[in-house]
mmCIF file with all atom_site columns, C-alpha atoms in Angstrom:
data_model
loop_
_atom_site.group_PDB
_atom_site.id
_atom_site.type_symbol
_atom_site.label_atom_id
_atom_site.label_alt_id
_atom_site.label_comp_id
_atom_site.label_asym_id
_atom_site.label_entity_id
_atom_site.label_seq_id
_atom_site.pdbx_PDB_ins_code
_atom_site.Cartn_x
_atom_site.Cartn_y
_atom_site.Cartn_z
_atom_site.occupancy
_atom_site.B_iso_or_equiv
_atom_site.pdbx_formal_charge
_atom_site.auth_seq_id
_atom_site.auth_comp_id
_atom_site.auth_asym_id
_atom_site.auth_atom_id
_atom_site.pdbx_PDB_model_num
ATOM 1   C CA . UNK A 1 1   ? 0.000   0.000   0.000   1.00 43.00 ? 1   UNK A CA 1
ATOM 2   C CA . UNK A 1 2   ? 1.962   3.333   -1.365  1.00 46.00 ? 2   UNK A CA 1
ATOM 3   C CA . UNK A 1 3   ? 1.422   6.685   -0.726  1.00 48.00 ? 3   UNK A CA 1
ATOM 4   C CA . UNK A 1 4   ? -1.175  6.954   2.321   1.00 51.00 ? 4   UNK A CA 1
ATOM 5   C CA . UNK A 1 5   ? 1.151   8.053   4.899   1.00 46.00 ? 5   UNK A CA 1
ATOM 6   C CA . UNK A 1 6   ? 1.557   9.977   7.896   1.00 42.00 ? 6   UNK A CA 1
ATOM 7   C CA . UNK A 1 7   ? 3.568   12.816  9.212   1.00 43.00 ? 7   UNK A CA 1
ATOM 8   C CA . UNK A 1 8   ? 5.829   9.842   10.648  1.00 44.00 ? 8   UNK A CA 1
ATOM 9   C CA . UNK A 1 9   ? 5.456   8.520   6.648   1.00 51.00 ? 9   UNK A CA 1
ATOM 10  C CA . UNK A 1 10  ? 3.841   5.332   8.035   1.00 53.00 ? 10  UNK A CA 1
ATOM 11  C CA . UNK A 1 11  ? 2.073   3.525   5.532   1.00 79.00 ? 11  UNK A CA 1
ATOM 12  C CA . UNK A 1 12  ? -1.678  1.957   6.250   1.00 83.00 ? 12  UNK A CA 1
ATOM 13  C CA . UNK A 1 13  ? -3.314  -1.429  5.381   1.00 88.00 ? 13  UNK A CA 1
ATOM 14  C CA . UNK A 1 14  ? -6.935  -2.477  6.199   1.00 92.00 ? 14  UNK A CA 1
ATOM 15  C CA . UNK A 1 15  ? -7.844  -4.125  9.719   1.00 92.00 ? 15  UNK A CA 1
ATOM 16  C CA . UNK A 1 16  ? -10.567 -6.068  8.858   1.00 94.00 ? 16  UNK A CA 1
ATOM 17  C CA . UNK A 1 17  ? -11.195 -9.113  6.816   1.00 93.00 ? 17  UNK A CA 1
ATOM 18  C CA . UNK A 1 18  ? -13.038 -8.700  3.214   1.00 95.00 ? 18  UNK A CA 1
ATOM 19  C CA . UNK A 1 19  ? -16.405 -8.502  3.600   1.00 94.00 ? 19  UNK A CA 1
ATOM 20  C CA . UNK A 1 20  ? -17.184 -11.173 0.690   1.00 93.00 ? 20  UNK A CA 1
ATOM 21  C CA . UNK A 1 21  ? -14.076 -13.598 1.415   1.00 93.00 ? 21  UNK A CA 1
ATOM 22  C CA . UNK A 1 22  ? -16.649 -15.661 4.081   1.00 93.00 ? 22  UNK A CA 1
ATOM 23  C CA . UNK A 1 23  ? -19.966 -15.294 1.494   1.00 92.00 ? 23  UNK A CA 1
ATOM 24  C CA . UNK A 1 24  ? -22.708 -17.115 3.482   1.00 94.00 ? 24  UNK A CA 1
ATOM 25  C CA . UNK A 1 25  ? -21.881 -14.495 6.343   1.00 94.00 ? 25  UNK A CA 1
ATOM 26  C CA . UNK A 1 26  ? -21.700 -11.813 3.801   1.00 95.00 ? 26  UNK A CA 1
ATOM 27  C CA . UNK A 1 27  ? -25.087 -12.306 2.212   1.00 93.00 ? 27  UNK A CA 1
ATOM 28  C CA . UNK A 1 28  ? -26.858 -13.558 5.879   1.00 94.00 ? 28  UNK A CA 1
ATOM 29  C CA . UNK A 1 29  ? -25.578 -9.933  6.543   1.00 95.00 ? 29  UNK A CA 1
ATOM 30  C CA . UNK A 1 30  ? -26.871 -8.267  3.804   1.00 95.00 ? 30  UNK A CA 1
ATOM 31  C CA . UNK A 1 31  ? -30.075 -10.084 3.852   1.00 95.00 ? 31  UNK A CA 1
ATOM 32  C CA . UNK A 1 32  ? -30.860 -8.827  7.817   1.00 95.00 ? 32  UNK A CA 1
ATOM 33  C CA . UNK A 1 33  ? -29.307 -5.321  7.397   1.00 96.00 ? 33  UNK A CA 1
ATOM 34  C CA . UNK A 1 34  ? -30.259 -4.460  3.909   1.00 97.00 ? 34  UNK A CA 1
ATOM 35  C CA . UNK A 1 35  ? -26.756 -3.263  3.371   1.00 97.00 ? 35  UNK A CA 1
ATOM 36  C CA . UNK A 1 36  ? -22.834 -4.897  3.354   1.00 97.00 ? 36  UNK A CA 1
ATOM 37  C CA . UNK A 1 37  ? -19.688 -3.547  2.339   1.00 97.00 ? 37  UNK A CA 1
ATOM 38  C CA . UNK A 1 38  ? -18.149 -6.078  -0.354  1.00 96.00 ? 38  UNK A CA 1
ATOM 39  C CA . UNK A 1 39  ? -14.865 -5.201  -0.554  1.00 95.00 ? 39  UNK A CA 1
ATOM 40  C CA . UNK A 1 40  ? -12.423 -2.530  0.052   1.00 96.00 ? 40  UNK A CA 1
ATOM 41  C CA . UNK A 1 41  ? -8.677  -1.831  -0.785  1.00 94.00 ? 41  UNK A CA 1
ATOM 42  C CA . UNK A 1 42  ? -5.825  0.843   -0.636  1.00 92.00 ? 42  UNK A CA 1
ATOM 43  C CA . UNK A 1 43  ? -4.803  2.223   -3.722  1.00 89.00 ? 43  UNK A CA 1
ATOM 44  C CA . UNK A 1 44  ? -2.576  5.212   -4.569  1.00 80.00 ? 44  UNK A CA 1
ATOM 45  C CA . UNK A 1 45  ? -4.048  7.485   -2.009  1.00 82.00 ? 45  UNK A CA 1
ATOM 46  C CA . UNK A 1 46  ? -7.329  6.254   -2.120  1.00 91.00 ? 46  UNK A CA 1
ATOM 47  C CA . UNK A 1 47  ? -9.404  3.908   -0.764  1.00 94.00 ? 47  UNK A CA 1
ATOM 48  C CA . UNK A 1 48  ? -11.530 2.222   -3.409  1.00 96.00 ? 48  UNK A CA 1
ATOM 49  C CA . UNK A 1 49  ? -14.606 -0.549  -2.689  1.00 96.00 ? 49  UNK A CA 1
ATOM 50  C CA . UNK A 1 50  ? -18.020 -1.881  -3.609  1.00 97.00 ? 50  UNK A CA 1
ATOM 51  C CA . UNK A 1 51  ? -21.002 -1.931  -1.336  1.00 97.00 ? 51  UNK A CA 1
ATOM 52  C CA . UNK A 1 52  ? -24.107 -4.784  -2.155  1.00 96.00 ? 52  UNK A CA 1
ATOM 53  C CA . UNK A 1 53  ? -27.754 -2.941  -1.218  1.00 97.00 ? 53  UNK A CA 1
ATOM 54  C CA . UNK A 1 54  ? -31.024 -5.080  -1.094  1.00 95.00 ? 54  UNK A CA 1
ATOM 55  C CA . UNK A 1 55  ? -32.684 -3.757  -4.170  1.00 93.00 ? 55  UNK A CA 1
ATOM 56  C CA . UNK A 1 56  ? -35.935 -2.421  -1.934  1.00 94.00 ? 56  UNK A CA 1
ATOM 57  C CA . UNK A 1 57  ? -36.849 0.548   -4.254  1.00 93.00 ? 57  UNK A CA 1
ATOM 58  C CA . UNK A 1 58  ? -35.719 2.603   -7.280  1.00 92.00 ? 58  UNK A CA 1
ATOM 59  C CA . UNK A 1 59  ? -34.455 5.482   -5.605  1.00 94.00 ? 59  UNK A CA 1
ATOM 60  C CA . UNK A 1 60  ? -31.866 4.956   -3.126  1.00 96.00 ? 60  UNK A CA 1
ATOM 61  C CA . UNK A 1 61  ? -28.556 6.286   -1.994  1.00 97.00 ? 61  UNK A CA 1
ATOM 62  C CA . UNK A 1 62  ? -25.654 4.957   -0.523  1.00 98.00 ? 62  UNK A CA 1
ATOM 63  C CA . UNK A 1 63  ? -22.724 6.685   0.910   1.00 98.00 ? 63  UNK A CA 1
ATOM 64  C CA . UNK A 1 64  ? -19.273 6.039   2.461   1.00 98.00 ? 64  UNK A CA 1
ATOM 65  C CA . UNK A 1 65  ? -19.199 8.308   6.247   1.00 98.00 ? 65  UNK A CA 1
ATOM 66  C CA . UNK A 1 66  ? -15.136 8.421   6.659   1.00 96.00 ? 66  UNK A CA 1
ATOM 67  C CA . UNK A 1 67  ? -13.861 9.934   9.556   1.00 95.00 ? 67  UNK A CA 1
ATOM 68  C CA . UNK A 1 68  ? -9.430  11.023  9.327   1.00 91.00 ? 68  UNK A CA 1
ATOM 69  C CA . UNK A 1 69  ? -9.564  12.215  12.647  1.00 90.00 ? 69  UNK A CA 1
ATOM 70  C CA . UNK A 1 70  ? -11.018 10.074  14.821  1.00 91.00 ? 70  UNK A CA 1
ATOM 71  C CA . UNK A 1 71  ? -14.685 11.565  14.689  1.00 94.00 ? 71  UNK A CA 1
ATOM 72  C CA . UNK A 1 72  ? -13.805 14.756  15.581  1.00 94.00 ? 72  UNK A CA 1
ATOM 73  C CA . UNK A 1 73  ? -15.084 15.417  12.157  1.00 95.00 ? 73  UNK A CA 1
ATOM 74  C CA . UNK A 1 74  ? -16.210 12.963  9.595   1.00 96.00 ? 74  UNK A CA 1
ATOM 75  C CA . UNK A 1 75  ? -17.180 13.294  5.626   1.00 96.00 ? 75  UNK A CA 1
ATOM 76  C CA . UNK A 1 76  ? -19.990 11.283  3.963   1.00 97.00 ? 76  UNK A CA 1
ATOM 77  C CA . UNK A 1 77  ? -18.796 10.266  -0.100  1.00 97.00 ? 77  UNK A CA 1
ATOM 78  C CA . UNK A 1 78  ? -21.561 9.188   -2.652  1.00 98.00 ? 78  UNK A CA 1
ATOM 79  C CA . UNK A 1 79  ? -21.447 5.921   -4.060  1.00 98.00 ? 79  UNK A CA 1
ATOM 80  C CA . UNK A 1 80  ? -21.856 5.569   -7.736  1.00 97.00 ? 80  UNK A CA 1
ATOM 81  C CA . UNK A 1 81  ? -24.601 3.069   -9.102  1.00 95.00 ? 81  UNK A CA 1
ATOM 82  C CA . UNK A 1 82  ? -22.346 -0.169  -10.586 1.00 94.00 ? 82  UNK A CA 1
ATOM 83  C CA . UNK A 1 83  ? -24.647 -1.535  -13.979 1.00 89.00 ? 83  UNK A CA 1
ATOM 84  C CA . UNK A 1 84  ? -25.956 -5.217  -13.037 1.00 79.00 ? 84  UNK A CA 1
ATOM 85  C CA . UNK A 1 85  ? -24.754 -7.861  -15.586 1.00 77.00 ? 85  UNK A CA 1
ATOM 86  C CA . UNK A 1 86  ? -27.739 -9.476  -14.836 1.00 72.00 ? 86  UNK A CA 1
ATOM 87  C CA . UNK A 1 87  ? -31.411 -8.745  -14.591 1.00 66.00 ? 87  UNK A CA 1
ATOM 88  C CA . UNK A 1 88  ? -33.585 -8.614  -12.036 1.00 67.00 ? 88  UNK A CA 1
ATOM 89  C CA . UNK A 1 89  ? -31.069 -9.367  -9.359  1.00 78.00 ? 89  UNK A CA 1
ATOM 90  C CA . UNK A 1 90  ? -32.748 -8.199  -5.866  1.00 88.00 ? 90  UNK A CA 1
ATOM 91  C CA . UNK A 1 91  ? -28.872 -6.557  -4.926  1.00 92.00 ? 91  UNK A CA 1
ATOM 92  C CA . UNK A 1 92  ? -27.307 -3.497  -6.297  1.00 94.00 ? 92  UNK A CA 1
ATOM 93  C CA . UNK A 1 93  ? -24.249 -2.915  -6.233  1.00 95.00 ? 93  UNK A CA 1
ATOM 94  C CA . UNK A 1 94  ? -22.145 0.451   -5.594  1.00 96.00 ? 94  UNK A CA 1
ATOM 95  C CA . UNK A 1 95  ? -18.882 1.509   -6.061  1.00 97.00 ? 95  UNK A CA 1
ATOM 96  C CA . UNK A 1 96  ? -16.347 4.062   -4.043  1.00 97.00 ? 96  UNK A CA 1
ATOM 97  C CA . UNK A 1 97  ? -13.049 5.974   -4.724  1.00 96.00 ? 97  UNK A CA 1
ATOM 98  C CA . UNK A 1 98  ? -12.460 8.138   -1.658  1.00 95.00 ? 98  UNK A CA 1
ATOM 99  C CA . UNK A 1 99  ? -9.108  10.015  -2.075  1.00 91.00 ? 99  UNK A CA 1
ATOM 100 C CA . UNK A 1 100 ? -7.031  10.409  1.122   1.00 85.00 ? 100 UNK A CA 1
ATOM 101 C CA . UNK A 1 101 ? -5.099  13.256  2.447   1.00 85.00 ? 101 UNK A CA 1
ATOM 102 C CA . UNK A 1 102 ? -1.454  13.906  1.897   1.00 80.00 ? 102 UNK A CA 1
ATOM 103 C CA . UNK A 1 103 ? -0.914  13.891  5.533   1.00 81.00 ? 103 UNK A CA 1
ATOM 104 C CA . UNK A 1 104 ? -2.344  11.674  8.487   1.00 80.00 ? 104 UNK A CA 1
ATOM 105 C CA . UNK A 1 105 ? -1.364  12.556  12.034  1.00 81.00 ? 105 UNK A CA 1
ATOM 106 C CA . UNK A 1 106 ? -0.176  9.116   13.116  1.00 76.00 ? 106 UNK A CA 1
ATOM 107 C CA . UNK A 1 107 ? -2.555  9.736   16.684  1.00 78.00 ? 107 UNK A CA 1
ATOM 108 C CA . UNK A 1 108 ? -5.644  9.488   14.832  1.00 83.00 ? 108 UNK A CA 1
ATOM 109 C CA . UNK A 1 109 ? -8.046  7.002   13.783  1.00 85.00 ? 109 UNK A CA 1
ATOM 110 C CA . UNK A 1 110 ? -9.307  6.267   9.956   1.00 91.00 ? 110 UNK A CA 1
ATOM 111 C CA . UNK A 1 111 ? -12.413 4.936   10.507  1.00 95.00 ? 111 UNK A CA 1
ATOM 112 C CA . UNK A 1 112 ? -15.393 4.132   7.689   1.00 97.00 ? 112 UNK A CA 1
ATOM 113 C CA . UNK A 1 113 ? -19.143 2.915   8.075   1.00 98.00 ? 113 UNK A CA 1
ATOM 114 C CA . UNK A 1 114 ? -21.011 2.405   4.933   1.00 98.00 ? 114 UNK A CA 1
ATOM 115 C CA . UNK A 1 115 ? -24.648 3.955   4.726   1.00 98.00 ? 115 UNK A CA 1
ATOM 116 C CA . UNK A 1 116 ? -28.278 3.313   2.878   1.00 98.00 ? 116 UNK A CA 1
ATOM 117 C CA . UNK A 1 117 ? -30.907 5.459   2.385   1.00 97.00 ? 117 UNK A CA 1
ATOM 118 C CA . UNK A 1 118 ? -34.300 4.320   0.695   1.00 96.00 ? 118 UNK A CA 1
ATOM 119 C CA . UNK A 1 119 ? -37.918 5.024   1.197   1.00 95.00 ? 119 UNK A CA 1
ATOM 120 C CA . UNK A 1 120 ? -37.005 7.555   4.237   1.00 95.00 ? 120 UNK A CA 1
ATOM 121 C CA . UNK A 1 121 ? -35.618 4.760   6.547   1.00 97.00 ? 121 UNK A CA 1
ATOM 122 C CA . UNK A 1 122 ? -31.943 4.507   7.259   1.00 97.00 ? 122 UNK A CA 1
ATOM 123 C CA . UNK A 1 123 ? -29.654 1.206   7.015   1.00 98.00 ? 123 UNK A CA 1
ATOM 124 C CA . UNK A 1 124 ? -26.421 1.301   8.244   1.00 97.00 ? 124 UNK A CA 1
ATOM 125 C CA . UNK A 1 125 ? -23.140 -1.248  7.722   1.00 97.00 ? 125 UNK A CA 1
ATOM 126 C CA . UNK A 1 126 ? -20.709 -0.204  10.370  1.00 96.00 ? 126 UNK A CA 1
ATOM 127 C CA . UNK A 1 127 ? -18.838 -3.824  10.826  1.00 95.00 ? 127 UNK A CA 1
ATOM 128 C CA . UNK A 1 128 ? -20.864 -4.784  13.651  1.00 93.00 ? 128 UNK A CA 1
ATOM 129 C CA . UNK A 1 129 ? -20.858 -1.905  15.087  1.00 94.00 ? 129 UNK A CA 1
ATOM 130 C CA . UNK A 1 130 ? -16.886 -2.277  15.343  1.00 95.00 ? 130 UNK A CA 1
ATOM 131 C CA . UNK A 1 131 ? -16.705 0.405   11.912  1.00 96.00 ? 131 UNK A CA 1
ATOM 132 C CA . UNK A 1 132 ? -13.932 -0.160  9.066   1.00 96.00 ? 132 UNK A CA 1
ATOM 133 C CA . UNK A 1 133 ? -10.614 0.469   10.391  1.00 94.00 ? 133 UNK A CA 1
ATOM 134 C CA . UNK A 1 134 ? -7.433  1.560   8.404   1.00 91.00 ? 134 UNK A CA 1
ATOM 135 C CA . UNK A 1 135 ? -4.389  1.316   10.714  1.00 87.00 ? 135 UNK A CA 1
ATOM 136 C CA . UNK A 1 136 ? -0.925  1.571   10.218  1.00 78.00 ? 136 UNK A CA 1
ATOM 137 C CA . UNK A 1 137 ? 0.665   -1.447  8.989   1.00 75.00 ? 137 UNK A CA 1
ATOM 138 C CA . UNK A 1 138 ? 3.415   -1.885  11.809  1.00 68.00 ? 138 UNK A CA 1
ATOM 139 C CA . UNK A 1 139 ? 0.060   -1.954  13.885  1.00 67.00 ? 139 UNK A CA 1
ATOM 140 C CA . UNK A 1 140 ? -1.435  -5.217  12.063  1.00 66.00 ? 140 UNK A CA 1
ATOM 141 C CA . UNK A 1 141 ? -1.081  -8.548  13.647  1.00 54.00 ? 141 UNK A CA 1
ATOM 142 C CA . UNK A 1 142 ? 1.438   -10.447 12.423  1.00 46.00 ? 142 UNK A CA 1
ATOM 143 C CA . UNK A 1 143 ? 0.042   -13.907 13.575  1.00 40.00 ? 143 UNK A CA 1
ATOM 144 C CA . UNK A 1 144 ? -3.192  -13.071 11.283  1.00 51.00 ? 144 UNK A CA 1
ATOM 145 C CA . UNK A 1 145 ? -5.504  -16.434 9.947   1.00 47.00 ? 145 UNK A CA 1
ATOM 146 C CA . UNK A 1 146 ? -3.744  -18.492 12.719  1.00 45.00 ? 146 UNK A CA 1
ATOM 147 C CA . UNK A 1 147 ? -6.549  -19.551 15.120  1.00 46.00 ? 147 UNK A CA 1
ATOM 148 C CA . UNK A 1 148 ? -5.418  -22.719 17.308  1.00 44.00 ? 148 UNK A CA 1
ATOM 149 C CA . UNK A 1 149 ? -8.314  -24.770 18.183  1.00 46.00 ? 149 UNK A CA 1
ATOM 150 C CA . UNK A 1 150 ? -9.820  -25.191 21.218  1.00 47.00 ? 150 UNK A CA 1
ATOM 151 C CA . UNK A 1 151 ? -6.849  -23.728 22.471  1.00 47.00 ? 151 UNK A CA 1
ATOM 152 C CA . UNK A 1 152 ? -4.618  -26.214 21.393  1.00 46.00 ? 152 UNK A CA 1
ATOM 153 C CA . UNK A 1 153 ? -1.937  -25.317 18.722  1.00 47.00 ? 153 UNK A CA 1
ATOM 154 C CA . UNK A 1 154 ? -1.665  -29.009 16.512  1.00 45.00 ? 154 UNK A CA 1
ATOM 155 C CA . UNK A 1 155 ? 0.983   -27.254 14.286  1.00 47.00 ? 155 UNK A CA 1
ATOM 156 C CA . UNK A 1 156 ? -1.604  -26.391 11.148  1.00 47.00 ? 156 UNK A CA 1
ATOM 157 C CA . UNK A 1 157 ? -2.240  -22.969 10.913  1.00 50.00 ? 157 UNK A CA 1
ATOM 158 C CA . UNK A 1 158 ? -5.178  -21.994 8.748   1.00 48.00 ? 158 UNK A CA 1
ATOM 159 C CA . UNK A 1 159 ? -5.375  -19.185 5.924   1.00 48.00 ? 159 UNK A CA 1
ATOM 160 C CA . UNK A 1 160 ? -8.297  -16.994 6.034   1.00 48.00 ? 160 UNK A CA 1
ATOM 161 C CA . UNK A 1 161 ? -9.924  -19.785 3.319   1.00 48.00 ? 161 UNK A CA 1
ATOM 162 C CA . UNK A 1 162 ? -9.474  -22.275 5.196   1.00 50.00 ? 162 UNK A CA 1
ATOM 163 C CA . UNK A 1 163 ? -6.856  -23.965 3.962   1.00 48.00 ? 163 UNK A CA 1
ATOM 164 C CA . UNK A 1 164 ? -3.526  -25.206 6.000   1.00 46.00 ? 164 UNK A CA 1
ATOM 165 C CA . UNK A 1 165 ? -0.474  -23.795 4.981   1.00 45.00 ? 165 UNK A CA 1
ATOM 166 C CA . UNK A 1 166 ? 1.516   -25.822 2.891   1.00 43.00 ? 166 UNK A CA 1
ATOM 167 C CA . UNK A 1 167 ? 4.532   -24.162 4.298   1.00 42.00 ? 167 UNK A CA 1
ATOM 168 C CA . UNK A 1 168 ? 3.835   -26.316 7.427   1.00 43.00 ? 168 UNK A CA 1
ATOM 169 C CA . UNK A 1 169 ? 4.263   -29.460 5.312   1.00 48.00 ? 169 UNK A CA 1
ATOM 170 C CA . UNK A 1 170 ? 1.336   -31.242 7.017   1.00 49.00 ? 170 UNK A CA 1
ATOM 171 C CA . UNK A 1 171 ? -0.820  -31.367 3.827   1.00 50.00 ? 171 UNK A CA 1
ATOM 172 C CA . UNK A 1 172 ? 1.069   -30.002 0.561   1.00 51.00 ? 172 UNK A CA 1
ATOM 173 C CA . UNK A 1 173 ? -0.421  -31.432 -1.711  1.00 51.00 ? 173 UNK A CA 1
ATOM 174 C CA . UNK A 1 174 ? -4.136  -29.351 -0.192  1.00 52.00 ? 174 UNK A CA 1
ATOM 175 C CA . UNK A 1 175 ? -4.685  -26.358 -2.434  1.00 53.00 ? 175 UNK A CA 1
ATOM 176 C CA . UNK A 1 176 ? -4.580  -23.184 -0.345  1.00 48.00 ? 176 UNK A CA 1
ATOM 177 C CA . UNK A 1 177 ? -5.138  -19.245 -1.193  1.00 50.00 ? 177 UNK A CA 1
ATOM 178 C CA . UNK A 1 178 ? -2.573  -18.389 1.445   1.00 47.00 ? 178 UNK A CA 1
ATOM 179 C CA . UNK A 1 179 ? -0.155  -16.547 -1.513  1.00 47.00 ? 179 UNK A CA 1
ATOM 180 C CA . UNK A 1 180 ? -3.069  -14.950 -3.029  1.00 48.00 ? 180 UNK A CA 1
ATOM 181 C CA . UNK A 1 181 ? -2.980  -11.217 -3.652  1.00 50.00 ? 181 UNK A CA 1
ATOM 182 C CA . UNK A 1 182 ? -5.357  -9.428  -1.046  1.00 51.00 ? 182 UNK A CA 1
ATOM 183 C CA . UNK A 1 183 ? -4.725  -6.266  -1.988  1.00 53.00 ? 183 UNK A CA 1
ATOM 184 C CA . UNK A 1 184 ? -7.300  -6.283  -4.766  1.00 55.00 ? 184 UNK A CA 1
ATOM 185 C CA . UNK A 1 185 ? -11.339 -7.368  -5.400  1.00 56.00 ? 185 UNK A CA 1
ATOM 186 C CA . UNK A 1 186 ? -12.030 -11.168 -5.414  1.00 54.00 ? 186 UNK A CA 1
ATOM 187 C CA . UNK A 1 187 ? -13.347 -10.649 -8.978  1.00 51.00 ? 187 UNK A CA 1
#
């Protein structure tokens, strides 16, 4: 991730999981809130995503509310309506391209929630209430995807898919997404 930095010239990477990497939890969310972010990445100072609506009426807007400063203030972007490839899907789809400032003081927050507005009720996506996070990278985890179970580490350590690493030898031959490129969509 290039050129989103801070005074300190820190650089910043995402600290949440893709919305639409675990899909059954993805659409169970956008079924019950009417609204999900899809996917989100940083890209030359910018942040750039897609967010699925349930398709509930013609008119409808949905905006990004991104905060630089830790809610002191915050700034709500449009979305742009995405054409459907296919009819009469019940989901629209919009799309996001937020440029970032130059300079981030490294003390506060980045913080996103995605919102829907249709028929004069509002829906909101704020990750559980948790909101998007962008943190500095030397803040991520580095022991990310590796969940022992039960508390118990077997030696297997899971990518976000799923899949065991291969670089733990146990099974190699087990095709795993644990070298695939997250910085982009799925698509």
């Amino acid at each position: 991730i290039v050129g989103l930095t801070t005074v300190e010239k820190d650089s910043f990477v995402l600290d949440f999981a893709q919305p639409s990497a675990d899909y059954l939890e993805f659409r169970n969310r956008l079924q019950a809130d009417c609204v999900c972010l899809e996917n989100c990445v940083l890209k030359d100072k910018s942040i750039v995503g897609t967010v699925k609506v349930k398709n509930l009426a013609f008119h409808k807007t949905v905006k990004i509310r991104l905060t630089f400063d830790t809610w002191k203030t915050f700034t709500d972007y449009e979305c742009q309506y995405v054409k459907d490839t296919y009819a009469g899907s019940d989901r629209d789809t919009f799309s996001f391209d937020v440029c970032l400032p130059e300079r981030i003081q490294s003390h506060e927050r980045l913080e996103f929630a995605v919102c829907f507005e249709c028929e004069g009720k509002t829906y909101w996506d704020s990750n559980k209430g948790q909101n998007y996070r962008i943190i500095r990278s030397e803040l991520k985890s580095s022991n990310d995807g590796e969940h022992p179970q039960n508390g118990v580490d077997l030696g297997i350590a899971f990518d976000q898919y799923g899949s065991p690493r291969c670089s733990h030898g146990i099974f190699p031959e087990w095709p795993s997404y644990s070298s695939y490129d997250k910085r982009g969509p799925y698509y």
